[in-house]
Coordinates of C-alpha atoms in Angstrom, one line a residue:
Chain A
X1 CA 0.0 0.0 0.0
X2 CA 2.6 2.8 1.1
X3 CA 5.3 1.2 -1.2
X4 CA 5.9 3.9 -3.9
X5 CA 7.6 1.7 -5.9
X6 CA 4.6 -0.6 -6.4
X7 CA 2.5 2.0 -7.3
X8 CA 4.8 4.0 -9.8
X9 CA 4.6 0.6 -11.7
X10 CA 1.0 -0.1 -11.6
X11 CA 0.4 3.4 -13.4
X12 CA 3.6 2.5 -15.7
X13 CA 1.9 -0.7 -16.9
X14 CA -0.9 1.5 -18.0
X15 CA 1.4 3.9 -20.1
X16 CA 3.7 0.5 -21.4
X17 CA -0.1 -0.7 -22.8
X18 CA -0.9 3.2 -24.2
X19 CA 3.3 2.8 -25.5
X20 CA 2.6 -0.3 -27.6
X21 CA -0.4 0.9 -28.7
X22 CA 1.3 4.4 -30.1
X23 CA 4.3 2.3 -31.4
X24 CA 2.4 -0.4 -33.8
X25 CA 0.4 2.2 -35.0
X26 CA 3.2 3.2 -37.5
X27 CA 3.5 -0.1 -38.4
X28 CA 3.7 -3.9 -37.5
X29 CA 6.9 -4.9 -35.2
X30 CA 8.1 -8.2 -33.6
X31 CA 7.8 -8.7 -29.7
X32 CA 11.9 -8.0 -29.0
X33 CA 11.6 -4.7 -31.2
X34 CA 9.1 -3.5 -29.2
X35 CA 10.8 -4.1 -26.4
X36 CA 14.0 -2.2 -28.1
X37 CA 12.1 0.6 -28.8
X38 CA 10.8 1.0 -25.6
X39 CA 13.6 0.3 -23.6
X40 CA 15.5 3.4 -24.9
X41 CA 13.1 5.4 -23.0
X42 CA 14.3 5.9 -19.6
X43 CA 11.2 6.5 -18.0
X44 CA 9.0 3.8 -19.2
X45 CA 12.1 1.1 -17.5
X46 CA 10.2 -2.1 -19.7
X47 CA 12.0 -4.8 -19.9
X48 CA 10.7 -8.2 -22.1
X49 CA 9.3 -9.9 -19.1
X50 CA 6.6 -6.8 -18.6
X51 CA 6.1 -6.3 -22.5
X52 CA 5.1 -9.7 -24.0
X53 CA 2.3 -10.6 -21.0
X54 CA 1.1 -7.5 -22.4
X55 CA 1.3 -8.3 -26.0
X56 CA -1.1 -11.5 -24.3
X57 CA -3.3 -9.2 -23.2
X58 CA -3.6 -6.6 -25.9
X59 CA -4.3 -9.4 -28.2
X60 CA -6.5 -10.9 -25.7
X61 CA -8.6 -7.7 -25.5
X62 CA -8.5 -7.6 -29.8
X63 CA -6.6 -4.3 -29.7
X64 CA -3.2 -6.0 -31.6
X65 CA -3.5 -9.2 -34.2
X66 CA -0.5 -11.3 -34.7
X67 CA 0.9 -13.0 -37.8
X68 CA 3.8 -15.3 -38.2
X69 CA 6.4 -13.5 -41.0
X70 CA 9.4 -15.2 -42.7
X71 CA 12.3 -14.1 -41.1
X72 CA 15.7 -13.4 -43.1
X73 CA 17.5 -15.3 -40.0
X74 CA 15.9 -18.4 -38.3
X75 CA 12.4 -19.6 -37.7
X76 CA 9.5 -17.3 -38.8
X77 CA 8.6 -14.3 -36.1
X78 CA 5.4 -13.4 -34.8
X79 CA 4.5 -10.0 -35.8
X80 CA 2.3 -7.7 -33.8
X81 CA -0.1 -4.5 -35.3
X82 CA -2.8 -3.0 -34.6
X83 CA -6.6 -4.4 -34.6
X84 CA -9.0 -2.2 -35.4
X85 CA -10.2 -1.8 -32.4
X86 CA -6.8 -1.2 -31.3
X87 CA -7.0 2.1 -33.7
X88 CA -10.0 3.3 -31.8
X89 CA -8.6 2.7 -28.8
X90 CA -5.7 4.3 -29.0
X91 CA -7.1 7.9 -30.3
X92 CA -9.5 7.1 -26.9
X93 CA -6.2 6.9 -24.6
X94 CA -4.5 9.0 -26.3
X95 CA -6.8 12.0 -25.6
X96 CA -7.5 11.2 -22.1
X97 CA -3.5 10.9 -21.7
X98 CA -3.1 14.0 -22.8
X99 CA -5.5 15.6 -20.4
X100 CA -4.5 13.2 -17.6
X101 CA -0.8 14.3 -17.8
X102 CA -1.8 17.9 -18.0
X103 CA -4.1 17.9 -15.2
X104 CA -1.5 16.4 -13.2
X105 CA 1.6 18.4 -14.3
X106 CA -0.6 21.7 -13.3
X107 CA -1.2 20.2 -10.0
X108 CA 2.5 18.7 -9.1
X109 CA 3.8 22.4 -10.7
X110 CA 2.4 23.5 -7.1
X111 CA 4.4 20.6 -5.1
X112 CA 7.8 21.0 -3.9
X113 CA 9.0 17.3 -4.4
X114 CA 12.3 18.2 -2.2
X115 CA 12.1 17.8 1.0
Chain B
X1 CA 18.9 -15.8 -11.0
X2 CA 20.3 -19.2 -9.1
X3 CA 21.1 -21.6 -11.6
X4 CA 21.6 -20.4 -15.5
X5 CA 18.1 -21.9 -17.2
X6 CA 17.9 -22.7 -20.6
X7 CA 14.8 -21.9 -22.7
X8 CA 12.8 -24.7 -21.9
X9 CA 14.1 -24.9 -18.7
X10 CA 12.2 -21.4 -18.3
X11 CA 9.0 -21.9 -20.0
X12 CA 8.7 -25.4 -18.2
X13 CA 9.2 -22.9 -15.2
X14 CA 6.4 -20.6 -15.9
X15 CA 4.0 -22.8 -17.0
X16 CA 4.3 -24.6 -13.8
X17 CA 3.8 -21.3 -12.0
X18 CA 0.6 -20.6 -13.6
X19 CA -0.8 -23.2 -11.9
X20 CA -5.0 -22.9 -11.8
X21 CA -5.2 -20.5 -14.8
X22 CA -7.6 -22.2 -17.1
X23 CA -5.4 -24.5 -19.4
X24 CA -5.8 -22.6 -22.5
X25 CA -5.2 -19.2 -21.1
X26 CA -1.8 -21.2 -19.7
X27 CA -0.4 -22.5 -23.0
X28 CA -1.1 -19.8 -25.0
X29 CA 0.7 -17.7 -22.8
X30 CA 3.4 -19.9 -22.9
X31 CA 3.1 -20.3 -26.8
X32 CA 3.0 -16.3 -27.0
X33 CA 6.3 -16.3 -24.7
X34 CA 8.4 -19.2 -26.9
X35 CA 7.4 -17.1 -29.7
X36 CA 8.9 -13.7 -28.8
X37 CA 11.6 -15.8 -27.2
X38 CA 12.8 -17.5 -29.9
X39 CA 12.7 -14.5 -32.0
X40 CA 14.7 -12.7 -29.4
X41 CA 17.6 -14.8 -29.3
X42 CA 17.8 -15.6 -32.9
X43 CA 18.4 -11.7 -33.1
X44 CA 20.8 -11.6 -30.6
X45 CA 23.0 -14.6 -32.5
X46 CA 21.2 -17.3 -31.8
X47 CA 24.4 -18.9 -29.9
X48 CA 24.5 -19.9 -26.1
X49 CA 25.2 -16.8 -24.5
X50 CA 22.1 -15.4 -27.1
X51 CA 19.8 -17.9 -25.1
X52 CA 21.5 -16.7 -21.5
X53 CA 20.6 -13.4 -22.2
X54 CA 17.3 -12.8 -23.7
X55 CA 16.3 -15.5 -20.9
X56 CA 18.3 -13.0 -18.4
X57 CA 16.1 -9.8 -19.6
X58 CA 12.9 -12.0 -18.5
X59 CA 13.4 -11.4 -15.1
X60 CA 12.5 -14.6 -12.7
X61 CA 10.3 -17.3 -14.5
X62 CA 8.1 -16.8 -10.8
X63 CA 7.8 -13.3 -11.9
X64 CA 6.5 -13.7 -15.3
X65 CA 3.8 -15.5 -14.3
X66 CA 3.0 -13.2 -11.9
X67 CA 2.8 -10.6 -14.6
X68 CA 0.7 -12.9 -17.3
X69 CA -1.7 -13.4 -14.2
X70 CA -2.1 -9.9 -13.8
X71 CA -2.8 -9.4 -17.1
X72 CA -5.1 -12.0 -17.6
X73 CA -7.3 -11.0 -14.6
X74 CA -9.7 -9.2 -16.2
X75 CA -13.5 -11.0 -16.8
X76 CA -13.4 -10.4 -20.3
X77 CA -10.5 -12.4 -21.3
X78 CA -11.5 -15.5 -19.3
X79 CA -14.1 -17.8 -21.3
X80 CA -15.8 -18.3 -17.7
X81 CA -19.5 -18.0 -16.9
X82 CA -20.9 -14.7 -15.2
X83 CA -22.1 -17.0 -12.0
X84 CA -23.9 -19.6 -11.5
X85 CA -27.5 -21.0 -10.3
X86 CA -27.7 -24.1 -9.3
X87 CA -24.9 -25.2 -10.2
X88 CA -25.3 -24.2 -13.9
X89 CA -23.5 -21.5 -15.1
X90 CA -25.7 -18.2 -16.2
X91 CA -24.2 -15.3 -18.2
X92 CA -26.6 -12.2 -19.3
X93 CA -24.1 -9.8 -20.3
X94 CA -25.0 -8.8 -24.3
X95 CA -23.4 -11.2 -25.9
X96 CA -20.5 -10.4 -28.6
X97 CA -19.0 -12.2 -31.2
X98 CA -15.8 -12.7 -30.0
X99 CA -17.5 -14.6 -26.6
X100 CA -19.7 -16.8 -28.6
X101 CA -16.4 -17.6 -30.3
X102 CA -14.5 -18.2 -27.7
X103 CA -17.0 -20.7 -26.2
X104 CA -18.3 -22.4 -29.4
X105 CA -15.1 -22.5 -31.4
X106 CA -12.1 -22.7 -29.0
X107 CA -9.8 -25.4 -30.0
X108 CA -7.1 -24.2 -27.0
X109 CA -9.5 -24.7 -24.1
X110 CA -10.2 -28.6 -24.0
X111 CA -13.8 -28.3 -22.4
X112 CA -16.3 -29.4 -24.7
X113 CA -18.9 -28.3 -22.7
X114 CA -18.7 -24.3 -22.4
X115 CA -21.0 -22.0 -20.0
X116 CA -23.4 -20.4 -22.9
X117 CA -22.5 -16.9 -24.4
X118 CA -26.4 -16.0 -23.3
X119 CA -28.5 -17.6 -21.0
X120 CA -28.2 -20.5 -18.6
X121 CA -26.5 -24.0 -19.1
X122 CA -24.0 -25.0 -21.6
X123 CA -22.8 -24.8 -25.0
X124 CA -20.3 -27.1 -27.2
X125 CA -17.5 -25.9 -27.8
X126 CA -16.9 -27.1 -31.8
X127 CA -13.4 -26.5 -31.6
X128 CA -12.6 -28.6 -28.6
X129 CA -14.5 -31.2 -30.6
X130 CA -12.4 -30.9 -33.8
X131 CA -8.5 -31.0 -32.0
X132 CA -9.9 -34.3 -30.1
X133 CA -11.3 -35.5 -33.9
X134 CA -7.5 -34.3 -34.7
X135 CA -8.9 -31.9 -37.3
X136 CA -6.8 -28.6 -35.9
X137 CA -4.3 -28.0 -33.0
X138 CA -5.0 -26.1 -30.0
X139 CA -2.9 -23.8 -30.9
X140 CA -5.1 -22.6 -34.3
X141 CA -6.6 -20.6 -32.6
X142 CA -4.3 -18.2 -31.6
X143 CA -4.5 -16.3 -34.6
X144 CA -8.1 -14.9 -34.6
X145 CA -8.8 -18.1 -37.0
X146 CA -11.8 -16.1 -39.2
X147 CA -9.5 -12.6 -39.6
X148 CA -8.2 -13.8 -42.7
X149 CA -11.2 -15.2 -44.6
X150 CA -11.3 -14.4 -48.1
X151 CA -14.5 -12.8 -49.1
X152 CA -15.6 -15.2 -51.2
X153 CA -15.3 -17.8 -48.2
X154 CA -17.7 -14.9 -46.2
X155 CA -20.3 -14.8 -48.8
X156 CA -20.5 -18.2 -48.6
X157 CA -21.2 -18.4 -45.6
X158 CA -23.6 -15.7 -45.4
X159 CA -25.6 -17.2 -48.6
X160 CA -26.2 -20.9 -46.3
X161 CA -29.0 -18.7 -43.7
X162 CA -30.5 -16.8 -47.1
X163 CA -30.6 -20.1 -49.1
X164 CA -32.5 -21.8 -45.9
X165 CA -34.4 -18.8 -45.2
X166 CA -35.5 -18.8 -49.1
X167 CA -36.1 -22.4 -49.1
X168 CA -38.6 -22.1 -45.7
X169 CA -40.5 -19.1 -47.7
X170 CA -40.9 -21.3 -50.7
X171 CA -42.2 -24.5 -48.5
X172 CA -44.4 -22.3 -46.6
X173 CA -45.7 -20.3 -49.8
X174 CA -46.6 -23.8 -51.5
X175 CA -48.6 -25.2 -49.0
X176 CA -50.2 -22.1 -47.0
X177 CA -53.6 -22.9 -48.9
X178 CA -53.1 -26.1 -47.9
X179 CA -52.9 -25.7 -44.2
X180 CA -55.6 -25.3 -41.5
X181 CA -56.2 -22.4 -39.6
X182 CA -54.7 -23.8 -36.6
X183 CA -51.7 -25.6 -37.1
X184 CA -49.4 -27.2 -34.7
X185 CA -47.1 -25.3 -32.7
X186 CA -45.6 -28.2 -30.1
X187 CA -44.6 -31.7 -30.4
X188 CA -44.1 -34.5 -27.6
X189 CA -41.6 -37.0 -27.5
X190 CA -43.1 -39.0 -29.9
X191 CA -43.3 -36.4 -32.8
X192 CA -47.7 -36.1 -32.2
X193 CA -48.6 -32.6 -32.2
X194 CA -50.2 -31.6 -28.3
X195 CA -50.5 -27.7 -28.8
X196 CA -51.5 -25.8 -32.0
X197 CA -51.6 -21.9 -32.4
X198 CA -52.6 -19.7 -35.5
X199 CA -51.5 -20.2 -39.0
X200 CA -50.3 -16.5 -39.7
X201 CA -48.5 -16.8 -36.6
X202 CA -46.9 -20.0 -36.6
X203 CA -45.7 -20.0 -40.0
X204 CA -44.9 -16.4 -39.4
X205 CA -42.8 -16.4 -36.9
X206 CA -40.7 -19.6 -38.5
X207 CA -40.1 -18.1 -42.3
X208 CA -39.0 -14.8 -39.9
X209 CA -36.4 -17.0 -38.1
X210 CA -35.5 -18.6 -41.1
X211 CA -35.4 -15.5 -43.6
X212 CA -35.6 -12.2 -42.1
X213 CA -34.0 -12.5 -39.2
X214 CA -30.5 -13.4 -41.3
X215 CA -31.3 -10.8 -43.5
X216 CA -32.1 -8.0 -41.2
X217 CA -28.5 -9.4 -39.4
X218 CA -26.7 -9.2 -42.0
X219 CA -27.9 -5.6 -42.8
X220 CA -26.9 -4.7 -39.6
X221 CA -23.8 -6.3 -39.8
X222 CA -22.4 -4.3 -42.7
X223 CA -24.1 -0.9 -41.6
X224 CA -22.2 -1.1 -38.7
X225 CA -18.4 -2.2 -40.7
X226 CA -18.2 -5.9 -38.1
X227 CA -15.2 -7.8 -38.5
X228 CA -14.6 -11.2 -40.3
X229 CA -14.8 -13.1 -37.8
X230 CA -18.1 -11.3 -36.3
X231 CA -19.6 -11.6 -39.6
X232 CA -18.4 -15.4 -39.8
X233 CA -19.7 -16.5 -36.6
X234 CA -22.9 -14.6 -37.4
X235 CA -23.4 -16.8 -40.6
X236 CA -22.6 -19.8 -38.5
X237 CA -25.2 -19.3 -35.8
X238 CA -28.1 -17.5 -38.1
X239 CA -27.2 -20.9 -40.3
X240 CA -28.0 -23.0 -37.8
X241 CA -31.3 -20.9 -36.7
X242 CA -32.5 -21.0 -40.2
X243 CA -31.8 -24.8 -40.6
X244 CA -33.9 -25.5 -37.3
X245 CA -36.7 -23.0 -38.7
X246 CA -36.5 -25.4 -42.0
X247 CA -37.0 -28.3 -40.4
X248 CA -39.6 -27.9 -38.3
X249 CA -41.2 -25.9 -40.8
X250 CA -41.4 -29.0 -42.9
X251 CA -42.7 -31.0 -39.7
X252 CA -45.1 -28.7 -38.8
X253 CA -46.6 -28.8 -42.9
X254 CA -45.9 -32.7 -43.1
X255 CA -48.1 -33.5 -40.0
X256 CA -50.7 -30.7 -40.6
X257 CA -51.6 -31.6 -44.4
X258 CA -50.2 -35.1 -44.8
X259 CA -50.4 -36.6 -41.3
X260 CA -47.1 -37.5 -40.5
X261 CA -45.6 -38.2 -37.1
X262 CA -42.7 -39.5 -35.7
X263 CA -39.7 -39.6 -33.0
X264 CA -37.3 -39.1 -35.6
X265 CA -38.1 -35.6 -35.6
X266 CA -35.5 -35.3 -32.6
X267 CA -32.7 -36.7 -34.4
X268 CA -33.3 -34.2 -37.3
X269 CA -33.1 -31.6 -34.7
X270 CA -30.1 -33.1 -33.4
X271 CA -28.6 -33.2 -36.5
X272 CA -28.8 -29.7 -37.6
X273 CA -26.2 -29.3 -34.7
X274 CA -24.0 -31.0 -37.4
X275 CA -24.5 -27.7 -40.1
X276 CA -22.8 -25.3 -37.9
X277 CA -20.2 -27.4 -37.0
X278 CA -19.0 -28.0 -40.3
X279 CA -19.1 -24.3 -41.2
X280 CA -17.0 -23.8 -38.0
X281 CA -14.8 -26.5 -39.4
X282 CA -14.5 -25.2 -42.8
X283 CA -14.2 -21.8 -42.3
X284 CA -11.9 -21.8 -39.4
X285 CA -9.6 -24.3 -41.6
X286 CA -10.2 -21.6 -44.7
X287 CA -8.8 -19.2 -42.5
X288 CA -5.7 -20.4 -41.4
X289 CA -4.6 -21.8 -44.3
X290 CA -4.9 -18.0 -45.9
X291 CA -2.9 -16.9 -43.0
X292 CA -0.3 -20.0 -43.7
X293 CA -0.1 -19.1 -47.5
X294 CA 0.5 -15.7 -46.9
X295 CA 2.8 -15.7 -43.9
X296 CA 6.1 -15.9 -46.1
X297 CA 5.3 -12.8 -48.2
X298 CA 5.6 -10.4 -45.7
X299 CA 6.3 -7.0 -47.8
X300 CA 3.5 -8.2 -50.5
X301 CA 0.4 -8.8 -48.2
X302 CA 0.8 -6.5 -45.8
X303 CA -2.8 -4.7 -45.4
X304 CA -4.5 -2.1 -43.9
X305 CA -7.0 -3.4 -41.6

């Protein structure tokens, strides 16, 4: 309950989905380049064992489709882009992100995190 | 981590530690894990130390699980019932495509008998049926098996209800003169009639199973832009409404005008089960072979969905 730590990741998981989400939408990626592309940003601190349960889910929930693609090296990968409903979904979260994070900056601009 | 694990080593781990997820949630996250796995350490060399590290990155095999759990939590992912009375399971949330799917054709959850996607008892699940009759794996399923139906394949399917519906309208057309005023409406075991109701509304109310209801579906359907595999299951389901509407249309005319009777009547009822499981069958299989065929050409088939 008063562990910070463990709540800083419950809201992360949320953004990590909303990441996924924004990063198929310019096209179709395998699970370990998500995870590269991800993992570059400091602040989102995914690693593979948070990102593909959530490729589970996502697909669970009809937001991403996968297809198996030849690959140039080794065994065909599975591919991951976005459903349609995915699409919808993501202008949805989008927009409320937006708002969220703005709401809260305004608020926390107030707060002197120092002490 | 302890001990080094290999890749099997792991997965073996994690599917132990989800232990009392329903068994198709399990492999299918374990499936979905190999996958990205495998691809992951091909990229990173594919050697040895490849294996080490991707498996490394994972975190604890505990701690997966933990997460997969957490993800899966939610209602709407599980293919369980919303409660139950006794003992049966009830759901009356609206139901969708994708949960009548997930009950009637799962081929990864080994239950044949599934909680209904409306109302109370059970349903059969065709796909359980068809990996036990060795006709697909468990694991065809995992790739939304009616996305990738070509459209003739879908207007096939959608012309099976029509065809029925047309056929009902024809029978009942042919022999409305024919009929008395009150014709039956209920049958007992042995096929006698025990309960008779109005012509108009009888023969009304069947032909509108049988014909308009797919239509007015199907009109509904394409307003509203569903998905493959909505309007594939639709066709399956409104196939098997309009085939039941057939036949006991034709009961209800043979044993008004021409007297017949019998038992039999129940294993023609029975038997329609057998139409929508063959569409199942045949378009699921349609399906993935698409998918299979057009896996390889990555660049080429890339759509827009």
């Amino acid at each position: 309950m008063g562990d910070p730590d463990s709540r800083t990741s419950q809201f992360r998981k949320g953004a990590v989905e909303l990441a996924i989400l924004a990063l198929l939408a310019s096209g179709e990626l395998y699970g370990a380049e998500i995870v590269d592309r991800l993992a570059v940003l400091p602040g989102l601190a995914v690693t593979s064992g948070t990102v593909y349960p959530l490729l589970g889910r996502l697909k669970k929930a009809a937001l991403v489709d996968s297809v198996w693609r030849e690959s140039p090296v080794g065994p065909p990968r599975k591919y991951y882009r976005l459903a349609v409903a995915g699409k919808r979904d993501l202008a949805e979260m989008a927009a409320s992100w937006r708002d969220l994070s703005s709401a809260i900056d305004l608020l926390l601009q107030g707060v002197d995190t120092r002490d | 981590m302890t001990e080094a694990l290999d890749m099997n080593g792991y997965l073996a781990r994690v599917h132990d530690a989800l232990e009392g997820v329903p068994a198709g949630e399990r492999d299918e996250a374990v499936a979905e894990l190999e996958a990205n796995l495998l691809a992951d350490i091909v990229r990173r060399g594919g050697n040895d130390a490849a294996e080490m590290a991707a498996i490394a990155d994972l975190g604890e095999p505990e701690e997966y699980a933990a997460q997969v759990r957490e993800t899966i939590g939610d209602a709407a992912v599980l293919p369980q019932p919303q409660g139950h009375i006794f003992g049966m399971p009830y759901e009356f949330r609206s139901p969708t495509a994708s949960r009548v799917m997930e009950r009637m054709w799962n081929p990864s959850d080994p239950r044949i008998m599934m909680p209904r996607s409306w109302g109370v008892g059970w349903t059969i699940n065709f796909g359980a049926i068809a990996v036990r009759l060795g006709l697909v794996r468990p694991d065809d399923v995992e790739e939304r098996p009616f996305e990738n139906l070509s459209d003739a394949a879908l207007r096939a399917a959608m012309t099976v209800p029509i065809v029925l519906g047309l056929a009902a309208a024809a029978l009942a057309a042919a022999f409305w003169t024919r009929l008395p005023g009150q014709v039956p409406v209920h049958f007992n075991g042995a096929g006698a009639a025990d309960d008779w109701a109005s012509k108009p509304f009888v023969i009304g109310l069947l032909v509108g199973v049988a014909l308009v209801l797919p239509l007015l579906s199907f009109a509904w359907r394409t307003l509203r832009g569903a998905s493959r595999g909505t309007i594939a299951v639709t066709s399956t389901m409104l196939s098997l409404f309009s085939l039941l509407a057939t036949v006991i249309l034709g009961y209800t005319i043979a044993n008004a005008v021409f007297g017949v009777e019998g038992w039999w009547i129940l294993l023609l009822i029975l038997g329609s089960l057998l139409l929508p499981a063959t569409m199942f069958y045949l378009l699921a299989r349609a399906s993935l072979q698409k998918e299979w065929s057009a896996a390889p050409g990555a660049a080429t088939t890339r759509r827009d969905l």
